[in-house]
mmCIF file of C-alpha atoms in Angstrom:
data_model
loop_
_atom_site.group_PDB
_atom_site.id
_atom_site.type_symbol
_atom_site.label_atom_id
_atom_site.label_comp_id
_atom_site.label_asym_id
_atom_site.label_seq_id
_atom_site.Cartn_x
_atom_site.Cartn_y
_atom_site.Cartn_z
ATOM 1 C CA UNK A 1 0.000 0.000 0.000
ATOM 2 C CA UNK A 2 1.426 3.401 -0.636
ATOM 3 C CA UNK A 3 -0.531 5.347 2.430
ATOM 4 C CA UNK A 4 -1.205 8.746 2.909
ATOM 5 C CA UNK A 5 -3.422 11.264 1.902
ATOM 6 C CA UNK A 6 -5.384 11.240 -1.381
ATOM 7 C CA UNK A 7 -3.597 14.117 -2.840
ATOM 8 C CA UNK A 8 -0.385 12.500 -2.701
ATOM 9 C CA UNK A 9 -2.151 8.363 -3.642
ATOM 10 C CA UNK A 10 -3.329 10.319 -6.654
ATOM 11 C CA UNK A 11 -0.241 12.072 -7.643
ATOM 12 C CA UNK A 12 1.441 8.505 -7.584
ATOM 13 C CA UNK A 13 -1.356 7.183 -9.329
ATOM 14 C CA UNK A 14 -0.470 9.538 -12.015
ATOM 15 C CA UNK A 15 2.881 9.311 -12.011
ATOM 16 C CA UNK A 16 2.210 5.122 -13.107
ATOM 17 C CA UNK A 17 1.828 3.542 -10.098
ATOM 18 C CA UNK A 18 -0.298 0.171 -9.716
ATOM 19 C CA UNK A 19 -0.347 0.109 -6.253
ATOM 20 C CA UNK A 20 -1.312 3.953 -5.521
ATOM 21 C CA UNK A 21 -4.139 3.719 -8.206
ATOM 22 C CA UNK A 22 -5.705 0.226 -6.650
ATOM 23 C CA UNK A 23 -5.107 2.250 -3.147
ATOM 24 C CA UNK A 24 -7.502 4.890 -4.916
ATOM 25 C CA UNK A 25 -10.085 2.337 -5.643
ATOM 26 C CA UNK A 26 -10.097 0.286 -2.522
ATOM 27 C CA UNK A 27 -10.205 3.865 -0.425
ATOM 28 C CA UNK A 28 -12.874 5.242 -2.714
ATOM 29 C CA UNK A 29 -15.347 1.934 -4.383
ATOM 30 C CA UNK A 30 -17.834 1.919 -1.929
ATOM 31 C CA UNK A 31 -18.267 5.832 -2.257
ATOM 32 C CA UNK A 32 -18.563 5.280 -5.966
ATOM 33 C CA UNK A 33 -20.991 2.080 -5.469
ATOM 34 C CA UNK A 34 -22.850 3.928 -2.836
ATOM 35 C CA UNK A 35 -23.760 7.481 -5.083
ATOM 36 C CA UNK A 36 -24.438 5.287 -7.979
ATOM 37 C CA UNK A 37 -26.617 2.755 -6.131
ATOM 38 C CA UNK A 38 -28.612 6.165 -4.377
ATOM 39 C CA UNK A 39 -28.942 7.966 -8.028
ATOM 40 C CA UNK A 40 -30.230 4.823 -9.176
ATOM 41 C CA UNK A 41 -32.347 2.992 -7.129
ATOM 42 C CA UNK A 42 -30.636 -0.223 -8.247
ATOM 43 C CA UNK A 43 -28.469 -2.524 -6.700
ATOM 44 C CA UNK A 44 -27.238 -3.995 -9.890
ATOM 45 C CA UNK A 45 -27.119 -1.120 -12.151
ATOM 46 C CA UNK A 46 -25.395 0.424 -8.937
ATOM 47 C CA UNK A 47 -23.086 -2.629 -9.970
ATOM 48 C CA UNK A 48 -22.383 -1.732 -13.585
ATOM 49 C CA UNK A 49 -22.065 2.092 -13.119
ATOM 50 C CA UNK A 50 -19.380 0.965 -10.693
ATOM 51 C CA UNK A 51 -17.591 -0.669 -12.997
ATOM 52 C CA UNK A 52 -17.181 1.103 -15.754
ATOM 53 C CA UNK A 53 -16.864 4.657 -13.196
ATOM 54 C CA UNK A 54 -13.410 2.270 -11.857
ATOM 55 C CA UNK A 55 -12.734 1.959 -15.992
ATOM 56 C CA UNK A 56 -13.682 5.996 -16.497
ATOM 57 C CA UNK A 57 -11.124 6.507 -13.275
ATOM 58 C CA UNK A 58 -8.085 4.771 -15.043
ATOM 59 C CA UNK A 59 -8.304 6.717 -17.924
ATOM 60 C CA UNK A 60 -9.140 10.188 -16.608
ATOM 61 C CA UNK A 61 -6.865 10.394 -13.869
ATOM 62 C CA UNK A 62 -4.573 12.291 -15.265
ATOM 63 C CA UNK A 63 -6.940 14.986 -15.722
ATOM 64 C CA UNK A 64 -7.507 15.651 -12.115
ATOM 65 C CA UNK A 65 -6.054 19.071 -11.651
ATOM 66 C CA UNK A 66 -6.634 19.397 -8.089
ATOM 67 C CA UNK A 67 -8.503 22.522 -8.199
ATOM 68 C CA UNK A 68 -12.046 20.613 -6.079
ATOM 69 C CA UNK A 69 -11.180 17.654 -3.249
ATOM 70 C CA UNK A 70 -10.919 14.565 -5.221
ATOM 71 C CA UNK A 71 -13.624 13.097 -3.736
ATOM 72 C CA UNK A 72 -16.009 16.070 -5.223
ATOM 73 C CA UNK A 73 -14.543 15.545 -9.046
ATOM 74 C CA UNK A 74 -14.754 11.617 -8.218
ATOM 75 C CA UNK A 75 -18.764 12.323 -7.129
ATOM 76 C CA UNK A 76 -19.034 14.447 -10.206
ATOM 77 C CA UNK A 77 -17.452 11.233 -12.614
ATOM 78 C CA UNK A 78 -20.008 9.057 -10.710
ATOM 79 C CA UNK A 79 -23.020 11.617 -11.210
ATOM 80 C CA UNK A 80 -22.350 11.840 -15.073
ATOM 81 C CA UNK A 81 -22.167 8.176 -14.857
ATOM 82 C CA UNK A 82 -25.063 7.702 -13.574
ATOM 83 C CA UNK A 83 -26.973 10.700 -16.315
ATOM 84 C CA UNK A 84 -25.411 8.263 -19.361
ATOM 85 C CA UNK A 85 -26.676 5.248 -17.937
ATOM 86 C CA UNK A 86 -30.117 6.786 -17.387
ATOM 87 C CA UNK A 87 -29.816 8.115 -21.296
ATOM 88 C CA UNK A 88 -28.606 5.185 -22.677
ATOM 89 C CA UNK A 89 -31.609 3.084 -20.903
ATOM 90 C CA UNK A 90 -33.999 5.612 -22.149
ATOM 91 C CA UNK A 91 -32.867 5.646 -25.173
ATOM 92 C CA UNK A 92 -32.986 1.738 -25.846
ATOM 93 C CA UNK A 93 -36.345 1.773 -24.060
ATOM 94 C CA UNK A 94 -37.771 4.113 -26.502
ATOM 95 C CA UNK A 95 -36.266 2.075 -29.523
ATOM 96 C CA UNK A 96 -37.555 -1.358 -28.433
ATOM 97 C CA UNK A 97 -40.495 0.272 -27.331
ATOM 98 C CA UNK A 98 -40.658 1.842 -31.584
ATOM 99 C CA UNK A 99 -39.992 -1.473 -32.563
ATOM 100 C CA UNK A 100 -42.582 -3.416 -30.295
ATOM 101 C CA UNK A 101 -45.081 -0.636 -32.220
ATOM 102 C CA UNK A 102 -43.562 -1.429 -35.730
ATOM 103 C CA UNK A 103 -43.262 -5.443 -35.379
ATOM 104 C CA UNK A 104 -47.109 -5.167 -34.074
ATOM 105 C CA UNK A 105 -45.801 -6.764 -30.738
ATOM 106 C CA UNK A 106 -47.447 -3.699 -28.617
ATOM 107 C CA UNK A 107 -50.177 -0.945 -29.119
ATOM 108 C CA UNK A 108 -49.074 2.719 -29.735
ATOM 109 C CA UNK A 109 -48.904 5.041 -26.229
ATOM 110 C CA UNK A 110 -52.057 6.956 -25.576
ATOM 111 C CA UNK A 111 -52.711 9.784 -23.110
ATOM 112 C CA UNK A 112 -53.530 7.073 -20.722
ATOM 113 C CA UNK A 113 -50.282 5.258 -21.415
ATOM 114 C CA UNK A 114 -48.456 8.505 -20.604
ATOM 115 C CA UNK A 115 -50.527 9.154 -17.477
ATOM 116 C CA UNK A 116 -49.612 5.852 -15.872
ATOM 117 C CA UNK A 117 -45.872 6.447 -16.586
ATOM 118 C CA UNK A 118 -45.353 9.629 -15.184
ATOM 119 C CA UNK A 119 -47.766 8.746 -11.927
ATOM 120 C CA UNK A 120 -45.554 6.025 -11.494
ATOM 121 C CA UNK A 121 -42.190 7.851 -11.880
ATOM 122 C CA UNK A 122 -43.620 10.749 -9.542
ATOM 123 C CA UNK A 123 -44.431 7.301 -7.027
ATOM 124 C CA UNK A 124 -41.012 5.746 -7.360
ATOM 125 C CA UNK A 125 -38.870 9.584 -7.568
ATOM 126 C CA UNK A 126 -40.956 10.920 -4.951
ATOM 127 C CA UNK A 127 -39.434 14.208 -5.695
ATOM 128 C CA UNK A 128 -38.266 15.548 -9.196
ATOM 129 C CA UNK A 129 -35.027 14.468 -10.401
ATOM 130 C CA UNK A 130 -32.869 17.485 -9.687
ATOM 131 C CA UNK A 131 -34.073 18.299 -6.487
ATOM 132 C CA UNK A 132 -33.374 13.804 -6.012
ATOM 133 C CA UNK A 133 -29.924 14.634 -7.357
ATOM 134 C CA UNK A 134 -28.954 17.677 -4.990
ATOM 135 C CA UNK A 135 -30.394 15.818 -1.860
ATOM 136 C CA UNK A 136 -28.473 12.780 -2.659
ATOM 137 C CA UNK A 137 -25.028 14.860 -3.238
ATOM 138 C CA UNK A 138 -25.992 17.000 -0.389
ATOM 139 C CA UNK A 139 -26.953 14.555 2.740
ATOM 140 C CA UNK A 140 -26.575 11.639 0.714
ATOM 141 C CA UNK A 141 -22.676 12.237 -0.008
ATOM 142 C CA UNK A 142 -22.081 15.254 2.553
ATOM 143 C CA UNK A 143 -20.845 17.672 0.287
ATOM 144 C CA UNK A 144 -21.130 21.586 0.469
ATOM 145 C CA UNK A 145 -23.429 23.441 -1.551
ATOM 146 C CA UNK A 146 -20.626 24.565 -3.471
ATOM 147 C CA UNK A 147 -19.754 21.151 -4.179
ATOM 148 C CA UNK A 148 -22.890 19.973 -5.123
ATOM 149 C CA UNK A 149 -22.967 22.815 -7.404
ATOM 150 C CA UNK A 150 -20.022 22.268 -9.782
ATOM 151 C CA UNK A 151 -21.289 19.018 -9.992
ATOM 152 C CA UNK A 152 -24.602 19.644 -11.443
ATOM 153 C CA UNK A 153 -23.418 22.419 -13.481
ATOM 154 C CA UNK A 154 -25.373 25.074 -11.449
ATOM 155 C CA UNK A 155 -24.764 28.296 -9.629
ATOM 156 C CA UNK A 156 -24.370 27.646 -5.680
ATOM 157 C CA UNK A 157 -27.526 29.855 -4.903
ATOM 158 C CA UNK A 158 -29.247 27.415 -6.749
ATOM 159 C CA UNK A 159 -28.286 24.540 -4.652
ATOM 160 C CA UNK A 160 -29.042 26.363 -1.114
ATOM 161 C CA UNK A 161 -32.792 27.042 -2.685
ATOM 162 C CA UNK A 162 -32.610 23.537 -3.921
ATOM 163 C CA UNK A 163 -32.095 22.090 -0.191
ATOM 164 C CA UNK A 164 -34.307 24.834 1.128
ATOM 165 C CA UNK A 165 -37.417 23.405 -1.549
ATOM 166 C CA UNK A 166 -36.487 19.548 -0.411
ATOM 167 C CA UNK A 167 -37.171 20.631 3.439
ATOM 168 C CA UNK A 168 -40.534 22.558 2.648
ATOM 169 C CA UNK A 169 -41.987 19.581 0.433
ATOM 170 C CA UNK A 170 -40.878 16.729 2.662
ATOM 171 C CA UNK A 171 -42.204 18.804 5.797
ATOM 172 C CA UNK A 172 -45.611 19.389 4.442
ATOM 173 C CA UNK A 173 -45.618 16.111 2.246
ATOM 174 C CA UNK A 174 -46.200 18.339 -0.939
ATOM 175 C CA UNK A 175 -44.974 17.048 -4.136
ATOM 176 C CA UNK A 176 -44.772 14.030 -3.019
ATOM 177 C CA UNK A 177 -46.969 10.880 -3.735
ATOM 178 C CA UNK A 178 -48.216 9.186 -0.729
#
């Protein structure tokens, strides 16, 4: 093990060492596992985000600059992770979903089709998806507003009324489905 903080594990990592970049992933998986498994919902594509975030790792490393924590740019590889995995899926969903239609395996959507997906979503999300996303990087993964923010590619402000709008709709039980 090379020890130490992960400012200088990192640094060796980049500099070619095996053993300082499997330090980085033993110190840091369940972190990774744990915000992927949160932003998902799933265990298993928790699993898979995991893995390829540990792929993403070896060959972006040397483009940590050190100007956030490394934990905050390692949340931030995890988050966009996590938004490609949800696009991909969607994607693919829609196209099988096109070619269901097209093969005559399944009925075209109607309004009620769209109804039912979005009540459910709303069910399983509870709250929308950004205001999901901040409260997971937020309490979820402790970071500061700040944090949070260059993550999600917003100003700060936006984050502290972010938290503020989790608190009022979780204390009253608004925009939530009960």
């Amino acid at each position: 093990m090379v020890g130490g903080d992960d400012t200088d594990i990192v640094n060796a990592a980049i500099a070619g060492s095996r053993d300082a970049f499997a330090e980085l992933l033993q110190r840091h998986y369940d972190r990774i596992h744990g915000l992927a498994w949160q932003l998902t919902g799933s265990r298993a594509d928790a699993d898979d985000i995991a893995q390829d975030v540990c792929c993403i790792l070896a060959e972006r490393l040397g483009d940590f600059r050190g100007e956030a924590k490394f934990t905050t740019w390692l949340c931030s590889i995890v988050f966009n992770a996590c938004r490609d995995f949800r696009r991909r899926r969607s994607a693919f969903t829609r196209f099988a979903g096109k070619l269901g239609v097209m093969a005559g395996l399944a009925k075209p959507p109607d309004g009620r089709d769209l109804y039912d997906a979005i009540w459910i979503k709303s069910a399983i999300a509870r709250l929308k998806p950004e205001l999901r996303d901040t409260a997971i990087l937020v309490a979820g993964q402790q970071l500061t507003h700040g944090e949070a923010a260059h993550i999600l590619g917003v100003a700060e402000k936006t984050v502290s009324w972010r938290m503020h709008e989790i608190r009022r709709l979780i204390g009253s039980g608004a925009g939530t489905e009960g």
